[in-house]
CSV table of N, CA, C and O in Angstrom, one decimal:
chain,number,residue,atom,x,y,z
S,109,UNK,N,-11.7,-6.0,7.9
S,109,UNK,CA,-10.8,-5.5,6.9
S,109,UNK,C,-11.6,-4.5,6.0
S,109,UNK,O,-12.6,-4.8,5.5
S,110,UNK,N,-11.0,-3.3,5.8
S,110,UNK,CA,-11.7,-2.4,4.9
S,110,UNK,C,-11.4,-2.8,3.4
S,110,UNK,O,-10.4,-3.3,3.1
S,111,UNK,N,-12.3,-2.4,2.6
S,111,UNK,CA,-12.2,-2.7,1.2
S,111,UNK,C,-11.3,-1.6,0.5
S,111,UNK,O,-11.6,-0.4,0.7
S,112,UNK,N,-10.3,-2.0,-0.1
S,112,UNK,CA,-9.3,-1.1,-0.8
S,112,UNK,C,-9.6,-1.1,-2.3
S,112,UNK,O,-9.6,-2.2,-2.9
S,113,UNK,N,-9.8,0.0,-2.9
S,113,UNK,CA,-10.1,0.2,-4.3
S,113,UNK,C,-8.9,0.8,-5.0
S,113,UNK,O,-8.1,1.5,-4.4
S,114,UNK,N,-8.8,0.6,-6.3
S,114,UNK,CA,-7.8,1.3,-7.1
S,114,UNK,C,-7.8,2.8,-7.0
S,114,UNK,O,-8.9,3.4,-7.0
S,115,UNK,N,-6.7,3.4,-6.8
S,115,UNK,CA,-6.6,4.8,-6.6
S,115,UNK,C,-6.5,5.3,-5.1
S,115,UNK,O,-6.2,6.4,-4.9
S,116,UNK,N,-6.7,4.4,-4.2
S,116,UNK,CA,-6.7,4.7,-2.8
S,116,UNK,C,-5.2,4.9,-2.4
S,116,UNK,O,-4.3,4.2,-2.8
S,117,UNK,N,-5.0,5.9,-1.5
S,117,UNK,CA,-3.7,6.1,-0.9
S,117,UNK,C,-3.5,5.2,0.3
S,117,UNK,O,-4.4,5.2,1.2
S,118,UNK,N,-2.5,4.4,0.4
S,118,UNK,CA,-2.3,3.4,1.4
S,118,UNK,C,-0.9,3.5,2.0
S,118,UNK,O,0.0,4.1,1.5
S,119,UNK,N,-0.8,2.9,3.2
S,119,UNK,CA,0.5,2.7,3.9
S,119,UNK,C,0.4,1.4,4.6
S,119,UNK,O,-0.6,0.7,4.6
S,120,UNK,N,1.5,1.0,5.3
S,120,UNK,CA,1.5,-0.2,6.0
S,120,UNK,C,0.7,-0.1,7.3
S,120,UNK,O,0.7,1.0,7.9
S,121,UNK,N,0.1,-1.1,7.8
S,121,UNK,CA,-0.7,-1.1,9.0
S,121,UNK,C,0.2,-0.7,10.2
S,121,UNK,O,1.3,-1.2,10.3
S,122,UNK,N,-0.3,0.1,11.1
S,122,UNK,CA,0.4,0.5,12.2
S,122,UNK,C,1.3,1.7,12.0
S,122,UNK,O,1.9,2.3,13.0
S,123,UNK,N,1.5,2.2,10.8
S,123,UNK,CA,2.4,3.3,10.5
S,123,UNK,C,1.6,4.6,10.1
S,123,UNK,O,2.2,5.5,9.6
S,124,UNK,N,0.3,4.6,10.3
S,124,UNK,CA,-0.5,5.7,9.9
S,124,UNK,C,-0.1,7.1,10.5
S,124,UNK,O,-0.1,8.1,9.9
S,125,UNK,N,0.3,7.1,11.8
S,125,UNK,CA,0.7,8.3,12.5
S,125,UNK,C,2.2,8.5,12.6
S,125,UNK,O,2.6,9.5,13.2
S,126,UNK,N,3.0,7.7,11.9
S,126,UNK,CA,4.4,7.8,11.9
S,126,UNK,C,4.8,8.9,10.9
S,126,UNK,O,4.2,9.1,9.9
S,127,UNK,N,5.9,9.6,11.2
S,127,UNK,CA,6.4,10.6,10.3
S,127,UNK,C,7.0,10.0,9.0
S,127,UNK,O,6.7,10.5,7.9
S,128,UNK,N,7.8,9.0,9.1
S,128,UNK,CA,8.4,8.4,7.9
S,128,UNK,C,7.7,7.1,7.7
S,128,UNK,O,7.9,6.1,8.4
S,129,UNK,N,6.9,7.0,6.7
S,129,UNK,CA,6.2,5.8,6.3
S,129,UNK,C,6.1,5.7,4.8
S,129,UNK,O,6.1,6.7,4.1
S,130,UNK,N,6.1,4.5,4.3
S,130,UNK,CA,5.9,4.3,2.9
S,130,UNK,C,4.5,4.6,2.5
S,130,UNK,O,3.5,4.2,3.1
S,131,UNK,N,4.4,5.4,1.4
S,131,UNK,CA,3.1,5.8,0.9
S,131,UNK,C,2.9,5.2,-0.5
S,131,UNK,O,3.9,5.3,-1.3
S,132,UNK,N,1.8,4.7,-0.8
S,132,UNK,CA,1.6,4.1,-2.1
S,132,UNK,C,0.2,4.3,-2.6
S,132,UNK,O,-0.8,4.6,-1.8
S,133,UNK,N,0.0,4.1,-3.9
S,133,UNK,CA,-1.3,4.2,-4.5
S,133,UNK,C,-1.6,2.8,-5.1
S,133,UNK,O,-0.8,2.2,-5.7
S,134,UNK,N,-2.8,2.3,-4.8
S,134,UNK,CA,-3.2,1.0,-5.3
S,134,UNK,C,-3.5,1.1,-6.8
S,134,UNK,O,-4.3,1.8,-7.2
S,135,UNK,N,-2.7,0.3,-7.5
S,135,UNK,CA,-2.8,0.4,-9.0
S,135,UNK,C,-3.9,-0.6,-9.5
S,135,UNK,O,-4.8,-0.2,-10.2
S,136,UNK,N,-3.9,-1.8,-9.0
S,136,UNK,CA,-4.9,-2.8,-9.3
S,136,UNK,C,-4.9,-4.0,-8.4
S,136,UNK,O,-3.9,-4.2,-7.7
S,137,UNK,N,-6.0,-4.7,-8.3
S,137,UNK,CA,-6.1,-5.9,-7.5
S,137,UNK,C,-5.6,-7.0,-8.4
S,137,UNK,O,-6.2,-7.4,-9.4
S,138,UNK,N,-4.5,-7.6,-8.0
S,138,UNK,CA,-3.9,-8.6,-8.8
S,138,UNK,C,-4.6,-9.9,-8.5
S,138,UNK,O,-4.9,-10.7,-9.5
S,139,UNK,N,-4.9,-10.3,-7.3
S,139,UNK,CA,-5.6,-11.4,-6.9
S,139,UNK,C,-6.2,-11.2,-5.5
S,139,UNK,O,-6.1,-10.1,-5.0
S,140,UNK,N,-6.8,-12.2,-4.9
S,140,UNK,CA,-7.3,-12.0,-3.6
S,140,UNK,C,-6.2,-11.8,-2.5
S,140,UNK,O,-6.4,-11.3,-1.5
S,141,UNK,N,-5.0,-12.3,-2.9
S,141,UNK,CA,-3.9,-12.3,-1.9
S,141,UNK,C,-2.8,-11.3,-2.3
S,141,UNK,O,-1.9,-11.2,-1.5
S,142,UNK,N,-2.9,-10.6,-3.4
S,142,UNK,CA,-1.9,-9.6,-3.7
S,142,UNK,C,-2.6,-8.4,-4.4
S,142,UNK,O,-3.4,-8.6,-5.3
S,143,UNK,N,-2.1,-7.3,-4.1
S,143,UNK,CA,-2.5,-6.0,-4.7
S,143,UNK,C,-1.2,-5.4,-5.3
S,143,UNK,O,-0.1,-5.5,-4.7
S,144,UNK,N,-1.3,-4.7,-6.4
S,144,UNK,CA,-0.2,-4.1,-7.1
S,144,UNK,C,-0.2,-2.6,-6.6
S,144,UNK,O,-1.2,-1.9,-6.7
S,145,UNK,N,0.9,-2.2,-6.0
S,145,UNK,CA,1.0,-0.9,-5.4
S,145,UNK,C,2.1,-0.1,-6.1
S,145,UNK,O,3.2,-0.6,-6.5
S,146,UNK,N,1.9,1.2,-6.4
S,146,UNK,CA,2.9,2.1,-6.9
S,146,UNK,C,3.4,2.9,-5.6
S,146,UNK,O,2.6,3.7,-5.0
S,147,UNK,N,4.6,2.7,-5.2
S,147,UNK,CA,5.1,3.4,-4.0
S,147,UNK,C,5.6,4.8,-4.4
S,147,UNK,O,6.4,5.0,-5.3
S,148,UNK,N,5.1,5.8,-3.7
S,148,UNK,CA,5.4,7.2,-4.0
S,148,UNK,C,6.8,7.6,-3.5
S,148,UNK,O,7.5,8.4,-4.2
S,149,UNK,N,7.2,7.2,-2.3
S,149,UNK,CA,8.5,7.5,-1.8
S,149,UNK,C,9.3,6.3,-1.8
S,149,UNK,O,9.3,5.5,-0.9
S,150,UNK,N,10.1,6.2,-2.8
S,150,UNK,CA,10.8,4.9,-3.1
S,150,UNK,C,11.9,4.6,-2.1
S,150,UNK,O,12.2,3.5,-1.8
S,151,UNK,N,12.6,5.6,-1.6
S,151,UNK,CA,13.7,5.4,-0.7
S,151,UNK,C,13.2,4.8,0.6
S,151,UNK,O,13.8,3.9,1.2
S,152,UNK,N,12.0,5.3,1.1
S,152,UNK,CA,11.5,4.7,2.3
S,152,UNK,C,10.9,3.3,2.1
S,152,UNK,O,11.0,2.4,2.9
S,153,UNK,N,10.3,3.1,0.9
S,153,UNK,CA,9.8,1.8,0.6
S,153,UNK,C,10.9,0.7,0.5
S,153,UNK,O,10.7,-0.4,0.8
S,154,UNK,N,12.0,1.2,0.0
S,154,UNK,CA,13.2,0.2,-0.1
S,154,UNK,C,13.7,-0.1,1.3
S,154,UNK,O,14.2,-1.2,1.6
S,155,UNK,N,13.6,0.9,2.2
S,155,UNK,CA,14.1,0.7,3.6
S,155,UNK,C,13.2,-0.4,4.3
S,155,UNK,O,13.7,-1.2,5.1
S,156,UNK,N,11.9,-0.4,3.9
S,156,UNK,CA,11.0,-1.4,4.5
S,156,UNK,C,11.0,-2.7,3.6
S,156,UNK,O,10.2,-3.6,3.9
S,157,UNK,N,11.8,-2.8,2.6
S,157,UNK,CA,11.9,-3.9,1.7
S,157,UNK,C,10.6,-4.3,1.1
S,157,UNK,O,10.2,-5.4,1.1
S,158,UNK,N,9.9,-3.3,0.5
S,158,UNK,CA,8.6,-3.5,-0.1
S,158,UNK,C,8.8,-3.6,-1.6
S,158,UNK,O,9.6,-3.0,-2.2
S,159,UNK,N,8.0,-4.5,-2.2
S,159,UNK,CA,8.0,-4.6,-3.7
S,159,UNK,C,6.6,-4.2,-4.2
S,159,UNK,O,5.8,-3.7,-3.4
S,160,UNK,N,6.4,-4.4,-5.4
S,160,UNK,CA,5.1,-3.9,-6.1
S,160,UNK,C,3.9,-4.6,-5.7
S,160,UNK,O,2.8,-4.1,-5.7
S,161,UNK,N,4.1,-5.9,-5.3
S,161,UNK,CA,2.9,-6.8,-4.9
S,161,UNK,C,2.9,-7.0,-3.4
S,161,UNK,O,4.0,-7.5,-2.9
S,162,UNK,N,1.8,-6.8,-2.8
S,162,UNK,CA,1.8,-6.9,-1.3
S,162,UNK,C,0.4,-7.5,-0.9
S,162,UNK,O,-0.6,-7.3,-1.6
S,163,UNK,N,0.4,-8.2,0.2
S,163,UNK,CA,-0.8,-8.8,0.8
S,163,UNK,C,-1.7,-7.7,1.3
S,163,UNK,O,-1.2,-6.8,2.1
S,164,UNK,N,-3.0,-7.7,1.0
S,164,UNK,CA,-3.9,-6.6,1.4
S,164,UNK,C,-4.1,-6.5,2.9
S,164,UNK,O,-4.5,-5.5,3.5
S,165,UNK,N,-3.8,-7.6,3.7
S,165,UNK,CA,-4.0,-7.6,5.1
S,165,UNK,C,-2.9,-6.7,5.8
S,165,UNK,O,-3.0,-6.4,7.0
S,166,UNK,N,-1.9,-6.3,5.0
S,166,UNK,CA,-0.8,-5.5,5.6
S,166,UNK,C,-1.0,-4.0,5.3
S,166,UNK,O,-0.1,-3.2,5.7
S,167,UNK,N,-2.1,-3.7,4.6
S,167,UNK,CA,-2.3,-2.3,4.2
S,167,UNK,C,-3.3,-1.6,5.0
S,167,UNK,O,-4.3,-2.2,5.5
S,168,UNK,N,-3.2,-0.3,5.1
S,168,UNK,CA,-4.1,0.6,5.8
S,168,UNK,C,-4.4,1.8,4.8
S,168,UNK,O,-3.5,2.4,4.3
S,169,UNK,N,-5.7,2.1,4.7
S,169,UNK,CA,-6.1,3.2,3.8
S,169,UNK,C,-5.9,4.6,4.5
S,169,UNK,O,-6.3,4.7,5.7
S,170,UNK,N,-5.2,5.5,3.9
S,170,UNK,CA,-5.0,6.8,4.4
S,170,UNK,C,-6.1,7.7,3.8
S,170,UNK,O,-6.8,8.5,4.5
S,171,UNK,N,-6.3,7.6,2.5
S,171,UNK,CA,-7.3,8.5,1.8
S,171,UNK,C,-8.0,7.7,0.7
S,171,UNK,O,-7.3,6.9,0.0
S,172,UNK,N,-9.2,7.8,0.5
S,172,UNK,CA,-10.0,7.2,-0.5
S,172,UNK,C,-10.0,8.0,-1.8
S,172,UNK,O,-9.9,9.2,-1.8
S,173,UNK,N,-10.0,7.3,-3.0
S,173,UNK,CA,-10.0,8.0,-4.3
S,173,UNK,C,-11.4,8.6,-4.6
S,173,UNK,O,-11.4,9.6,-5.2
S,174,UNK,N,-12.4,7.9,-4.2
S,174,UNK,CA,-13.7,8.4,-4.6
S,174,UNK,C,-14.5,8.9,-3.4
S,174,UNK,O,-14.3,8.6,-2.3
């Protein structure tokens, strides 16, 4: 598993090459089992039934902040 830091652009695993995918920015590490995400395209994130807190094992990094 890759280390995800605050500010990284993320999506759900397996959707990296998909045209319509939820994009988010990691706001902060809430705990070891949940990260707080700000979803950039809210309509698509609602379609996938995503909330602000998500398990890091379900995320994939698109672009690093640093």
